[in-house]
Amino acid sequence: MSARFDIFETSLGGLRILQRRPVGDHRGYLERMYCAHELETLLSRKSVSQINHSLTQKAGTVRGMHFQYPPHAETKIVSCLAGEVFDVAVDLREGSPTFLQWHGEILSSENHRSLLIPEGFAHGFQTLRYDCEMLYLHTAPWTPGSEGGLQPGDPALNIQWPQPITEISPRDSAFALVTPEFAGVAT
């Protein structure tokens, strides 16, 4: 069986880009969004336990930066099904050499790219077009009492959003700023 994904490392250990390989002809294409056999080691042999789909209507909107604390930490595979987003992951792993560093990746319906975000990372994105649809595969269900977040505009993170932020939820803008006392998330 031929692989349906090319897997690329980023500068943040464990954060990977999944390049899907559509198979097509004159009618269109088929692409694999997930394959347990091909991705099981990247997911630490955990299975997908929840799949979410979102629609963000306005360009410039930021959603995030969200994560879950252990024991409900999750690995995510994030894909853009319609539109285009600037997808960002921030390393929050306690003791990591890349602690508080971020990586951004353009995900779109055209580039067939996903981001595999391991446990211990915060995740968010900015829509670069109108009507962006995202698909999220999670290895743990959402647990409200274990959710944490970072402010997308936190100067300590210095995320370089490609567009001015036009929309953000009150919850996301109310997350506390990172302080020197924040040592990260245990993994």
PDB file of C-alpha atoms in Angstrom:
ATOM      1  CA  MET A   1       0.000   0.000   0.000  1.00  0.00           C
ATOM      2  CA  SER A   2       1.428   3.410  -0.905  1.00  0.00           C
ATOM      3  CA  ALA A   3       1.536   6.183   1.676  1.00  0.00           C
ATOM      4  CA  ARG A   4      -1.124   8.854   1.376  1.00  0.00           C
ATOM      5  CA  PHE A   5       0.806  11.390   3.480  1.00  0.00           C
ATOM      6  CA  ASP A   6       4.191  13.032   3.316  1.00  0.00           C
ATOM      7  CA  ILE A   7       5.247  13.962   6.836  1.00  0.00           C
ATOM      8  CA  PHE A   8       7.487  16.956   7.503  1.00  0.00           C
ATOM      9  CA  GLU A   9       9.111  18.024  10.779  1.00  0.00           C
ATOM     10  CA  THR A  10       8.991  21.623  11.973  1.00  0.00           C
ATOM     11  CA  SER A  11      11.448  23.450  14.212  1.00  0.00           C
ATOM     12  CA  LEU A  12       9.226  22.562  17.209  1.00  0.00           C
ATOM     13  CA  GLY A  13       9.812  18.929  18.175  1.00  0.00           C
ATOM     14  CA  GLY A  14       6.747  16.751  17.615  1.00  0.00           C
ATOM     15  CA  LEU A  15       4.832  19.370  15.616  1.00  0.00           C
ATOM     16  CA  ARG A  16       4.451  18.014  12.096  1.00  0.00           C
ATOM     17  CA  ILE A  17       3.044  18.998   8.756  1.00  0.00           C
ATOM     18  CA  LEU A  18       1.018  16.305   7.015  1.00  0.00           C
ATOM     19  CA  GLN A  19       0.923  16.761   3.276  1.00  0.00           C
ATOM     20  CA  ARG A  20      -2.017  14.786   1.948  1.00  0.00           C
ATOM     21  CA  ARG A  21      -1.644  13.120  -1.466  1.00  0.00           C
ATOM     22  CA  PRO A  22      -4.924  13.337  -3.366  1.00  0.00           C
ATOM     23  CA  VAL A  23      -5.522  10.711  -6.039  1.00  0.00           C
ATOM     24  CA  GLY A  24      -7.511  12.084  -8.915  1.00  0.00           C
ATOM     25  CA  ASP A  25      -8.547  12.061 -12.510  1.00  0.00           C
ATOM     26  CA  HIS A  26     -10.786  14.124 -14.769  1.00  0.00           C
ATOM     27  CA  ARG A  27     -13.721  13.676 -12.345  1.00  0.00           C
ATOM     28  CA  GLY A  28     -11.945  15.159  -9.333  1.00  0.00           C
ATOM     29  CA  TYR A  29     -10.002  13.538  -6.507  1.00  0.00           C
ATOM     30  CA  LEU A  30     -10.117  11.478  -3.329  1.00  0.00           C
ATOM     31  CA  GLU A  31      -7.850  12.275  -0.418  1.00  0.00           C
ATOM     32  CA  ARG A  32      -7.336  10.467   2.837  1.00  0.00           C
ATOM     33  CA  MET A  33      -7.792  12.749   5.849  1.00  0.00           C
ATOM     34  CA  TYR A  34      -6.710  10.142   8.398  1.00  0.00           C
ATOM     35  CA  CYS A  35      -5.239   6.653   8.410  1.00  0.00           C
ATOM     36  CA  ALA A  36      -4.674   4.857  11.722  1.00  0.00           C
ATOM     37  CA  HIS A  37      -2.101   2.572  10.135  1.00  0.00           C
ATOM     38  CA  GLU A  38       0.012   5.407   8.727  1.00  0.00           C
ATOM     39  CA  LEU A  39      -0.337   7.819  11.657  1.00  0.00           C
ATOM     40  CA  GLU A  40      -0.544   5.619  14.756  1.00  0.00           C
ATOM     41  CA  THR A  41       3.051   6.201  15.877  1.00  0.00           C
ATOM     42  CA  LEU A  42       2.636   9.968  15.471  1.00  0.00           C
ATOM     43  CA  LEU A  43      -0.421   9.812  17.712  1.00  0.00           C
ATOM     44  CA  SER A  44       1.497   7.798  20.355  1.00  0.00           C
ATOM     45  CA  ARG A  45      -0.769   4.862  19.490  1.00  0.00           C
ATOM     46  CA  LYS A  46      -3.836   6.764  20.722  1.00  0.00           C
ATOM     47  CA  SER A  47      -6.993   6.673  18.676  1.00  0.00           C
ATOM     48  CA  VAL A  48      -9.105   9.553  17.466  1.00  0.00           C
ATOM     49  CA  SER A  49     -11.854  10.014  20.043  1.00  0.00           C
ATOM     50  CA  GLN A  50     -13.551  13.169  18.783  1.00  0.00           C
ATOM     51  CA  ILE A  51     -13.968  14.893  15.424  1.00  0.00           C
ATOM     52  CA  ASN A  52     -15.070  18.533  15.206  1.00  0.00           C
ATOM     53  CA  HIS A  53     -15.934  20.786  12.289  1.00  0.00           C
ATOM     54  CA  SER A  54     -16.069  24.590  12.441  1.00  0.00           C
ATOM     55  CA  LEU A  55     -17.131  27.409  10.149  1.00  0.00           C
ATOM     56  CA  THR A  56     -15.687  30.899  10.559  1.00  0.00           C
ATOM     57  CA  GLN A  57     -17.411  33.389   8.315  1.00  0.00           C
ATOM     58  CA  LYS A  58     -15.261  36.533   8.439  1.00  0.00           C
ATOM     59  CA  ALA A  59     -11.699  36.966   7.184  1.00  0.00           C
ATOM     60  CA  GLY A  60      -9.279  38.197   9.855  1.00  0.00           C
ATOM     61  CA  THR A  61     -11.010  36.286  12.665  1.00  0.00           C
ATOM     62  CA  VAL A  62      -8.763  34.615  15.232  1.00  0.00           C
ATOM     63  CA  ARG A  63      -9.826  31.529  17.177  1.00  0.00           C
ATOM     64  CA  GLY A  64      -7.542  30.324  19.952  1.00  0.00           C
ATOM     65  CA  MET A  65      -5.036  29.791  21.481  1.00  0.00           C
ATOM     66  CA  HIS A  66      -6.476  26.688  23.197  1.00  0.00           C
ATOM     67  CA  PHE A  67      -5.045  23.612  24.925  1.00  0.00           C
ATOM     68  CA  GLN A  68      -6.040  21.011  27.508  1.00  0.00           C
ATOM     69  CA  TYR A  69      -4.136  20.212  30.691  1.00  0.00           C
ATOM     70  CA  PRO A  70      -3.213  16.622  31.571  1.00  0.00           C
ATOM     71  CA  PRO A  71      -4.703  14.120  32.102  1.00  0.00           C
ATOM     72  CA  HIS A  72      -6.977  15.352  29.283  1.00  0.00           C
ATOM     73  CA  ALA A  73      -4.192  16.635  27.019  1.00  0.00           C
ATOM     74  CA  GLU A  74      -4.792  15.903  23.366  1.00  0.00           C
ATOM     75  CA  THR A  75      -3.034  15.521  20.069  1.00  0.00           C
ATOM     76  CA  LYS A  76      -4.897  17.183  17.185  1.00  0.00           C
ATOM     77  CA  ILE A  77      -4.819  16.881  13.438  1.00  0.00           C
ATOM     78  CA  VAL A  78      -6.149  20.131  11.995  1.00  0.00           C
ATOM     79  CA  SER A  79      -7.168  20.607   8.346  1.00  0.00           C
ATOM     80  CA  CYS A  80      -8.826  23.369   6.347  1.00  0.00           C
ATOM     81  CA  LEU A  81     -11.616  22.023   4.124  1.00  0.00           C
ATOM     82  CA  ALA A  82     -12.722  25.351   2.628  1.00  0.00           C
ATOM     83  CA  GLY A  83     -10.979  28.698   2.495  1.00  0.00           C
ATOM     84  CA  GLU A  84      -7.531  29.449   3.879  1.00  0.00           C
ATOM     85  CA  VAL A  85      -6.177  29.941   7.399  1.00  0.00           C
ATOM     86  CA  PHE A  86      -2.920  30.786   9.126  1.00  0.00           C
ATOM     87  CA  ASP A  87      -2.739  27.928  11.643  1.00  0.00           C
ATOM     88  CA  VAL A  88      -0.511  28.381  14.705  1.00  0.00           C
ATOM     89  CA  ALA A  89       0.827  26.050  17.406  1.00  0.00           C
ATOM     90  CA  VAL A  90       2.730  27.274  20.491  1.00  0.00           C
ATOM     91  CA  ASP A  91       5.007  24.956  22.479  1.00  0.00           C
ATOM     92  CA  LEU A  92       3.897  24.969  26.136  1.00  0.00           C
ATOM     93  CA  ARG A  93       5.771  21.847  27.220  1.00  0.00           C
ATOM     94  CA  GLU A  94       7.483  22.318  30.547  1.00  0.00           C
ATOM     95  CA  GLY A  95      11.262  22.182  30.091  1.00  0.00           C
ATOM     96  CA  SER A  96      11.091  22.157  26.290  1.00  0.00           C
ATOM     97  CA  PRO A  97      13.999  23.864  24.507  1.00  0.00           C
ATOM     98  CA  THR A  98      11.410  25.579  22.280  1.00  0.00           C
ATOM     99  CA  PHE A  99       9.113  26.650  25.157  1.00  0.00           C
ATOM    100  CA  LEU A 100       6.782  29.515  24.094  1.00  0.00           C
ATOM    101  CA  GLN A 101       7.994  29.411  20.494  1.00  0.00           C
ATOM    102  CA  TRP A 102       5.377  29.198  17.773  1.00  0.00           C
ATOM    103  CA  HIS A 103       5.056  27.825  14.274  1.00  0.00           C
ATOM    104  CA  GLY A 104       2.538  29.070  11.709  1.00  0.00           C
ATOM    105  CA  GLU A 105       1.427  27.232   8.599  1.00  0.00           C
ATOM    106  CA  ILE A 106      -0.981  28.143   5.825  1.00  0.00           C
ATOM    107  CA  LEU A 107      -3.690  25.490   5.568  1.00  0.00           C
ATOM    108  CA  SER A 108      -6.133  25.643   2.685  1.00  0.00           C
ATOM    109  CA  SER A 109      -8.459  23.572   0.590  1.00  0.00           C
ATOM    110  CA  GLU A 110      -5.939  23.952  -2.248  1.00  0.00           C
ATOM    111  CA  ASN A 111      -2.671  22.946  -0.539  1.00  0.00           C
ATOM    112  CA  HIS A 112      -3.997  19.683   1.040  1.00  0.00           C
ATOM    113  CA  ARG A 113      -1.963  20.273   4.184  1.00  0.00           C
ATOM    114  CA  SER A 114      -2.758  19.420   7.819  1.00  0.00           C
ATOM    115  CA  LEU A 115      -0.964  20.218  11.049  1.00  0.00           C
ATOM    116  CA  LEU A 116      -0.404  17.463  13.614  1.00  0.00           C
ATOM    117  CA  ILE A 117      -0.253  19.222  16.983  1.00  0.00           C
ATOM    118  CA  PRO A 118       1.013  17.102  19.887  1.00  0.00           C
ATOM    119  CA  GLU A 119       0.039  17.267  23.532  1.00  0.00           C
ATOM    120  CA  GLY A 120       1.505  20.268  25.317  1.00  0.00           C
ATOM    121  CA  PHE A 121       0.850  22.768  22.517  1.00  0.00           C
ATOM    122  CA  ALA A 122      -1.681  25.576  22.289  1.00  0.00           C
ATOM    123  CA  HIS A 123      -3.507  25.917  18.975  1.00  0.00           C
ATOM    124  CA  GLY A 124      -5.283  28.697  17.126  1.00  0.00           C
ATOM    125  CA  PHE A 125      -5.768  30.135  13.672  1.00  0.00           C
ATOM    126  CA  GLN A 126      -6.624  33.256  11.714  1.00  0.00           C
ATOM    127  CA  THR A 127      -8.945  33.117   8.733  1.00  0.00           C
ATOM    128  CA  LEU A 128      -7.424  34.613   5.593  1.00  0.00           C
ATOM    129  CA  ARG A 129     -10.637  34.336   3.548  1.00  0.00           C
ATOM    130  CA  TYR A 130     -14.348  34.356   4.211  1.00  0.00           C
ATOM    131  CA  ASP A 131     -16.228  31.131   5.065  1.00  0.00           C
ATOM    132  CA  CYS A 132     -13.376  28.951   6.297  1.00  0.00           C
ATOM    133  CA  GLU A 133     -14.234  25.416   7.354  1.00  0.00           C
ATOM    134  CA  MET A 134     -11.908  23.482   9.646  1.00  0.00           C
ATOM    135  CA  LEU A 135     -11.814  19.795  10.548  1.00  0.00           C
ATOM    136  CA  TYR A 136     -10.220  18.723  13.852  1.00  0.00           C
ATOM    137  CA  LEU A 137      -9.391  15.159  14.884  1.00  0.00           C
ATOM    138  CA  HIS A 138      -8.691  14.845  18.629  1.00  0.00           C
ATOM    139  CA  THR A 139      -7.192  12.009  20.686  1.00  0.00           C
ATOM    140  CA  ALA A 140      -9.126  13.155  23.773  1.00  0.00           C
ATOM    141  CA  PRO A 141     -12.617  14.585  24.163  1.00  0.00           C
ATOM    142  CA  TRP A 142     -13.077  18.231  25.099  1.00  0.00           C
ATOM    143  CA  THR A 143     -13.077  18.524  28.887  1.00  0.00           C
ATOM    144  CA  PRO A 144     -14.186  22.008  30.005  1.00  0.00           C
ATOM    145  CA  GLY A 145     -12.465  21.879  33.412  1.00  0.00           C
ATOM    146  CA  SER A 146      -9.137  21.012  31.792  1.00  0.00           C
ATOM    147  CA  GLU A 147      -9.127  23.678  29.092  1.00  0.00           C
ATOM    148  CA  GLY A 148      -6.579  26.473  29.096  1.00  0.00           C
ATOM    149  CA  GLY A 149      -5.738  29.262  26.742  1.00  0.00           C
ATOM    150  CA  LEU A 150      -3.359  32.024  25.800  1.00  0.00           C
ATOM    151  CA  GLN A 151      -4.192  35.443  24.431  1.00  0.00           C
ATOM    152  CA  PRO A 152      -3.519  35.453  20.686  1.00  0.00           C
ATOM    153  CA  GLY A 153      -2.009  38.955  20.940  1.00  0.00           C
ATOM    154  CA  ASP A 154       0.200  38.229  23.963  1.00  0.00           C
ATOM    155  CA  PRO A 155       3.516  40.128  23.525  1.00  0.00           C
ATOM    156  CA  ALA A 156       5.367  37.224  25.193  1.00  0.00           C
ATOM    157  CA  LEU A 157       4.351  35.015  22.249  1.00  0.00           C
ATOM    158  CA  ASN A 158       4.748  37.677  19.558  1.00  0.00           C
ATOM    159  CA  ILE A 159       2.698  35.717  17.028  1.00  0.00           C
ATOM    160  CA  GLN A 160       2.929  37.471  13.676  1.00  0.00           C
ATOM    161  CA  TRP A 161      -0.667  37.270  12.485  1.00  0.00           C
ATOM    162  CA  PRO A 162      -0.740  37.975   8.728  1.00  0.00           C
ATOM    163  CA  GLN A 163      -3.792  40.275   8.920  1.00  0.00           C
ATOM    164  CA  PRO A 164      -5.176  42.678  11.500  1.00  0.00           C
ATOM    165  CA  ILE A 165      -7.434  40.769  13.901  1.00  0.00           C
ATOM    166  CA  THR A 166     -11.017  41.700  12.963  1.00  0.00           C
ATOM    167  CA  GLU A 167     -12.932  39.308  15.236  1.00  0.00           C
ATOM    168  CA  ILE A 168     -12.099  37.418  18.433  1.00  0.00           C
ATOM    169  CA  SER A 169     -14.391  35.923  21.060  1.00  0.00           C
ATOM    170  CA  PRO A 170     -14.653  37.564  24.498  1.00  0.00           C
ATOM    171  CA  ARG A 171     -13.399  34.305  26.029  1.00  0.00           C
ATOM    172  CA  ASP A 172     -10.262  34.169  23.839  1.00  0.00           C
ATOM    173  CA  SER A 173      -9.424  37.833  24.441  1.00  0.00           C
ATOM    174  CA  ALA A 174      -9.866  37.376  28.218  1.00  0.00           C
ATOM    175  CA  PHE A 175      -7.171  34.716  28.658  1.00  0.00           C
ATOM    176  CA  ALA A 176      -4.392  35.918  30.971  1.00  0.00           C
ATOM    177  CA  LEU A 177      -1.063  37.043  29.570  1.00  0.00           C
ATOM    178  CA  VAL A 178       1.925  34.738  30.033  1.00  0.00           C
ATOM    179  CA  THR A 179       3.870  35.678  33.162  1.00  0.00           C
ATOM    180  CA  PRO A 180       7.444  34.750  34.142  1.00  0.00           C
ATOM    181  CA  GLU A 181       5.912  32.335  36.682  1.00  0.00           C
ATOM    182  CA  PHE A 182       4.321  30.239  33.936  1.00  0.00           C
ATOM    183  CA  ALA A 183       6.575  27.186  33.697  1.00  0.00           C
ATOM    184  CA  GLY A 184       4.556  25.379  31.068  1.00  0.00           C
ATOM    185  CA  VAL A 185       2.384  22.300  30.903  1.00  0.00           C
ATOM    186  CA  ALA A 186       3.606  18.915  32.126  1.00  0.00           C
ATOM    187  CA  THR A 187       3.462  16.234  29.466  1.00  0.00           C
TER     188      THR A 187
END
